[in-house]
């Protein structure tokens, strides 16, 4: 009984501490979908050149994904199981889109593929390559965006828990 009470107190302290430090729980969209076991779409693990910066309102400008350092023609991997939903040009660049279970959809640009729309893909499978041109921003970058329904979510939250870590004092009961 005393141990259970101690665990409950620790859990409450942790939740209050995270709230006070500005931490937040994962977005409902990410919690509603299967998010464990996602992979980086590039190997080796790329540098994140530009982070997720969603707009305050859906119609405003913002950065609805992350930009990853890449090389021309570098292999793009499926971050999770799914199906090719789109492969083609959008305005001035090639875009590759994969639908994943739970209503999540990844998009990569500039990215090309030889896979047909509807083709199933497995986590870690080669799904395309970074297009040699046109470039996305300065240098060679791969833009990775993820949506749940119409809401963009931070792809980094699918790879790891990005909430702040809080270490609490431990007292042996």
mmCIF file of C-alpha atoms in Angstrom:
data_model
loop_
_atom_site.group_PDB
_atom_site.id
_atom_site.type_symbol
_atom_site.label_atom_id
_atom_site.label_comp_id
_atom_site.label_asym_id
_atom_site.label_seq_id
_atom_site.Cartn_x
_atom_site.Cartn_y
_atom_site.Cartn_z
ATOM 1 C CA UNK A 1 0.000 0.000 0.000
ATOM 2 C CA UNK A 2 2.772 2.441 0.942
ATOM 3 C CA UNK A 3 4.639 1.651 -2.274
ATOM 4 C CA UNK A 4 1.528 2.262 -4.374
ATOM 5 C CA UNK A 5 0.924 5.594 -2.644
ATOM 6 C CA UNK A 6 4.567 6.556 -3.228
ATOM 7 C CA UNK A 7 4.276 5.713 -6.938
ATOM 8 C CA UNK A 8 1.088 7.757 -7.258
ATOM 9 C CA UNK A 9 2.787 10.729 -5.562
ATOM 10 C CA UNK A 10 5.795 10.433 -7.890
ATOM 11 C CA UNK A 11 3.521 10.331 -10.929
ATOM 12 C CA UNK A 12 1.645 13.450 -9.779
ATOM 13 C CA UNK A 13 4.907 15.288 -9.061
ATOM 14 C CA UNK A 14 6.210 14.341 -12.494
ATOM 15 C CA UNK A 15 3.067 15.576 -14.264
ATOM 16 C CA UNK A 16 3.041 18.857 -12.335
ATOM 17 C CA UNK A 17 6.776 19.384 -12.955
ATOM 18 C CA UNK A 18 6.427 18.778 -16.690
ATOM 19 C CA UNK A 19 3.487 21.207 -16.829
ATOM 20 C CA UNK A 20 5.448 23.874 -14.935
ATOM 21 C CA UNK A 21 8.484 23.449 -17.190
ATOM 22 C CA UNK A 22 6.381 24.009 -20.271
ATOM 23 C CA UNK A 23 6.297 20.413 -21.368
ATOM 24 C CA UNK A 24 3.310 19.092 -23.141
ATOM 25 C CA UNK A 25 1.755 15.765 -23.829
ATOM 26 C CA UNK A 26 1.961 14.412 -27.361
ATOM 27 C CA UNK A 27 -0.687 15.860 -29.650
ATOM 28 C CA UNK A 28 -3.943 13.900 -29.733
ATOM 29 C CA UNK A 29 -3.319 13.160 -33.422
ATOM 30 C CA UNK A 30 -0.038 11.428 -32.658
ATOM 31 C CA UNK A 31 -1.445 9.589 -29.641
ATOM 32 C CA UNK A 32 -4.374 8.305 -31.695
ATOM 33 C CA UNK A 33 -2.117 6.648 -34.271
ATOM 34 C CA UNK A 34 0.420 3.850 -33.928
ATOM 35 C CA UNK A 35 3.659 5.799 -33.579
ATOM 36 C CA UNK A 36 6.194 3.385 -32.121
ATOM 37 C CA UNK A 37 8.962 2.041 -34.234
ATOM 38 C CA UNK A 38 9.194 4.812 -36.831
ATOM 39 C CA UNK A 39 12.512 5.146 -38.643
ATOM 40 C CA UNK A 40 14.451 8.054 -40.097
ATOM 41 C CA UNK A 41 13.768 8.187 -43.857
ATOM 42 C CA UNK A 42 17.490 8.609 -44.599
ATOM 43 C CA UNK A 43 20.540 6.594 -43.544
ATOM 44 C CA UNK A 44 22.782 7.360 -41.851
ATOM 45 C CA UNK A 45 20.691 9.449 -39.453
ATOM 46 C CA UNK A 46 20.647 12.892 -41.080
ATOM 47 C CA UNK A 47 21.130 16.289 -39.521
ATOM 48 C CA UNK A 48 17.909 18.246 -39.068
ATOM 49 C CA UNK A 49 18.595 21.471 -40.959
ATOM 50 C CA UNK A 50 15.221 23.115 -40.285
ATOM 51 C CA UNK A 51 12.743 22.109 -37.602
ATOM 52 C CA UNK A 52 8.959 21.897 -37.496
ATOM 53 C CA UNK A 53 7.425 25.380 -37.160
ATOM 54 C CA UNK A 54 3.664 25.151 -37.687
ATOM 55 C CA UNK A 55 1.670 28.304 -38.362
ATOM 56 C CA UNK A 56 -0.664 29.730 -35.740
ATOM 57 C CA UNK A 57 -3.551 29.312 -38.205
ATOM 58 C CA UNK A 58 -3.785 26.728 -41.023
ATOM 59 C CA UNK A 59 -3.797 29.393 -43.755
ATOM 60 C CA UNK A 60 -0.684 31.246 -42.515
ATOM 61 C CA UNK A 61 2.882 30.553 -43.598
ATOM 62 C CA UNK A 62 5.018 28.202 -41.553
ATOM 63 C CA UNK A 63 7.195 25.131 -41.895
ATOM 64 C CA UNK A 64 4.939 22.079 -41.830
ATOM 65 C CA UNK A 65 7.672 19.474 -41.604
ATOM 66 C CA UNK A 66 11.406 19.087 -41.118
ATOM 67 C CA UNK A 67 14.271 19.505 -43.573
ATOM 68 C CA UNK A 68 16.941 16.813 -43.502
ATOM 69 C CA UNK A 69 20.484 17.099 -44.848
ATOM 70 C CA UNK A 70 20.684 14.806 -47.875
ATOM 71 C CA UNK A 71 22.718 13.942 -50.951
ATOM 72 C CA UNK A 72 21.453 13.922 -54.535
ATOM 73 C CA UNK A 73 19.957 10.524 -55.396
ATOM 74 C CA UNK A 74 20.242 9.355 -51.762
ATOM 75 C CA UNK A 75 17.897 6.481 -50.917
ATOM 76 C CA UNK A 76 14.627 7.382 -49.171
ATOM 77 C CA UNK A 77 13.295 4.732 -46.769
ATOM 78 C CA UNK A 78 9.740 4.109 -45.594
ATOM 79 C CA UNK A 79 9.632 5.377 -42.000
ATOM 80 C CA UNK A 80 6.727 3.008 -41.289
ATOM 81 C CA UNK A 81 4.581 0.461 -43.117
ATOM 82 C CA UNK A 82 2.091 1.888 -45.579
ATOM 83 C CA UNK A 83 1.084 2.325 -49.208
ATOM 84 C CA UNK A 84 2.235 4.748 -51.867
ATOM 85 C CA UNK A 85 -0.534 7.364 -52.070
ATOM 86 C CA UNK A 86 1.011 9.790 -54.576
ATOM 87 C CA UNK A 87 4.111 9.966 -56.738
ATOM 88 C CA UNK A 88 4.415 12.872 -59.133
ATOM 89 C CA UNK A 89 5.063 16.548 -59.586
ATOM 90 C CA UNK A 90 3.473 19.262 -57.454
ATOM 91 C CA UNK A 91 4.092 22.706 -58.941
ATOM 92 C CA UNK A 92 7.858 22.554 -59.569
ATOM 93 C CA UNK A 93 9.122 19.490 -57.685
ATOM 94 C CA UNK A 94 8.653 15.742 -57.411
ATOM 95 C CA UNK A 95 6.707 14.634 -54.336
ATOM 96 C CA UNK A 96 6.298 11.172 -52.836
ATOM 97 C CA UNK A 97 3.478 10.473 -50.361
ATOM 98 C CA UNK A 98 2.913 7.373 -48.225
ATOM 99 C CA UNK A 99 -0.269 6.569 -46.293
ATOM 100 C CA UNK A 100 0.400 4.825 -42.966
ATOM 101 C CA UNK A 101 -1.950 3.024 -40.540
ATOM 102 C CA UNK A 102 -3.867 5.203 -38.105
ATOM 103 C CA UNK A 103 -4.537 8.015 -40.570
ATOM 104 C CA UNK A 104 -0.963 9.278 -40.811
ATOM 105 C CA UNK A 105 0.482 10.395 -44.150
ATOM 106 C CA UNK A 106 4.177 11.134 -44.865
ATOM 107 C CA UNK A 107 5.262 13.360 -47.724
ATOM 108 C CA UNK A 108 8.789 13.739 -49.063
ATOM 109 C CA UNK A 109 10.112 16.404 -51.429
ATOM 110 C CA UNK A 110 11.947 16.526 -53.692
ATOM 111 C CA UNK A 111 11.698 12.749 -53.993
ATOM 112 C CA UNK A 112 11.214 10.387 -56.906
ATOM 113 C CA UNK A 113 10.093 6.769 -56.987
ATOM 114 C CA UNK A 114 9.494 3.982 -59.443
ATOM 115 C CA UNK A 115 6.813 2.442 -57.218
ATOM 116 C CA UNK A 116 3.219 2.635 -58.383
ATOM 117 C CA UNK A 117 0.442 4.360 -56.464
ATOM 118 C CA UNK A 118 -1.143 1.737 -54.205
ATOM 119 C CA UNK A 119 2.057 -0.305 -53.827
ATOM 120 C CA UNK A 120 2.520 -1.579 -50.265
ATOM 121 C CA UNK A 121 5.749 -0.568 -48.509
ATOM 122 C CA UNK A 122 7.366 -1.973 -45.395
ATOM 123 C CA UNK A 123 9.133 -0.056 -42.653
ATOM 124 C CA UNK A 124 12.765 0.454 -43.749
ATOM 125 C CA UNK A 125 12.107 -0.434 -47.396
ATOM 126 C CA UNK A 126 13.609 1.737 -50.132
ATOM 127 C CA UNK A 127 10.736 3.788 -51.524
ATOM 128 C CA UNK A 128 12.590 6.283 -53.694
ATOM 129 C CA UNK A 129 15.480 8.681 -53.883
ATOM 130 C CA UNK A 130 16.163 12.343 -53.220
ATOM 131 C CA UNK A 131 15.741 14.134 -56.550
ATOM 132 C CA UNK A 132 18.917 15.696 -57.900
ATOM 133 C CA UNK A 133 16.937 18.817 -58.792
ATOM 134 C CA UNK A 134 15.145 21.019 -58.098
ATOM 135 C CA UNK A 135 16.590 21.602 -54.656
ATOM 136 C CA UNK A 136 14.430 22.209 -51.589
ATOM 137 C CA UNK A 137 15.974 25.301 -50.046
ATOM 138 C CA UNK A 138 19.736 25.856 -49.818
ATOM 139 C CA UNK A 139 21.858 22.815 -50.574
ATOM 140 C CA UNK A 140 20.436 19.331 -50.903
ATOM 141 C CA UNK A 141 17.624 18.758 -48.433
ATOM 142 C CA UNK A 142 14.771 16.308 -48.067
ATOM 143 C CA UNK A 143 11.601 17.843 -46.662
ATOM 144 C CA UNK A 144 9.605 15.347 -44.570
ATOM 145 C CA UNK A 145 6.079 16.331 -43.588
ATOM 146 C CA UNK A 146 3.541 14.217 -41.684
ATOM 147 C CA UNK A 147 -0.197 14.793 -41.439
ATOM 148 C CA UNK A 148 -2.889 13.189 -39.370
ATOM 149 C CA UNK A 149 -6.078 13.899 -41.299
ATOM 150 C CA UNK A 150 -5.672 17.621 -42.098
ATOM 151 C CA UNK A 151 -3.361 18.439 -39.186
ATOM 152 C CA UNK A 152 0.411 18.525 -39.608
ATOM 153 C CA UNK A 153 2.404 16.860 -36.844
ATOM 154 C CA UNK A 154 6.090 17.043 -36.007
ATOM 155 C CA UNK A 155 7.827 14.028 -37.599
ATOM 156 C CA UNK A 156 10.424 14.070 -34.798
ATOM 157 C CA UNK A 157 7.698 13.126 -32.302
ATOM 158 C CA UNK A 158 7.169 9.895 -34.236
ATOM 159 C CA UNK A 159 10.839 8.996 -33.858
ATOM 160 C CA UNK A 160 11.345 9.765 -30.169
ATOM 161 C CA UNK A 161 9.711 11.249 -27.109
ATOM 162 C CA UNK A 162 10.774 14.904 -27.334
ATOM 163 C CA UNK A 163 9.264 16.035 -24.042
ATOM 164 C CA UNK A 164 11.783 17.328 -21.470
ATOM 165 C CA UNK A 165 13.269 14.775 -19.111
ATOM 166 C CA UNK A 166 12.679 15.435 -15.442
ATOM 167 C CA UNK A 167 14.785 13.708 -12.821
ATOM 168 C CA UNK A 168 13.177 13.446 -9.413
ATOM 169 C CA UNK A 169 14.888 12.747 -6.105
ATOM 170 C CA UNK A 170 14.651 9.120 -5.057
ATOM 171 C CA UNK A 171 14.044 8.061 -1.482
ATOM 172 C CA UNK A 172 14.171 4.409 -0.668
ATOM 173 C CA UNK A 173 11.004 3.563 1.290
#
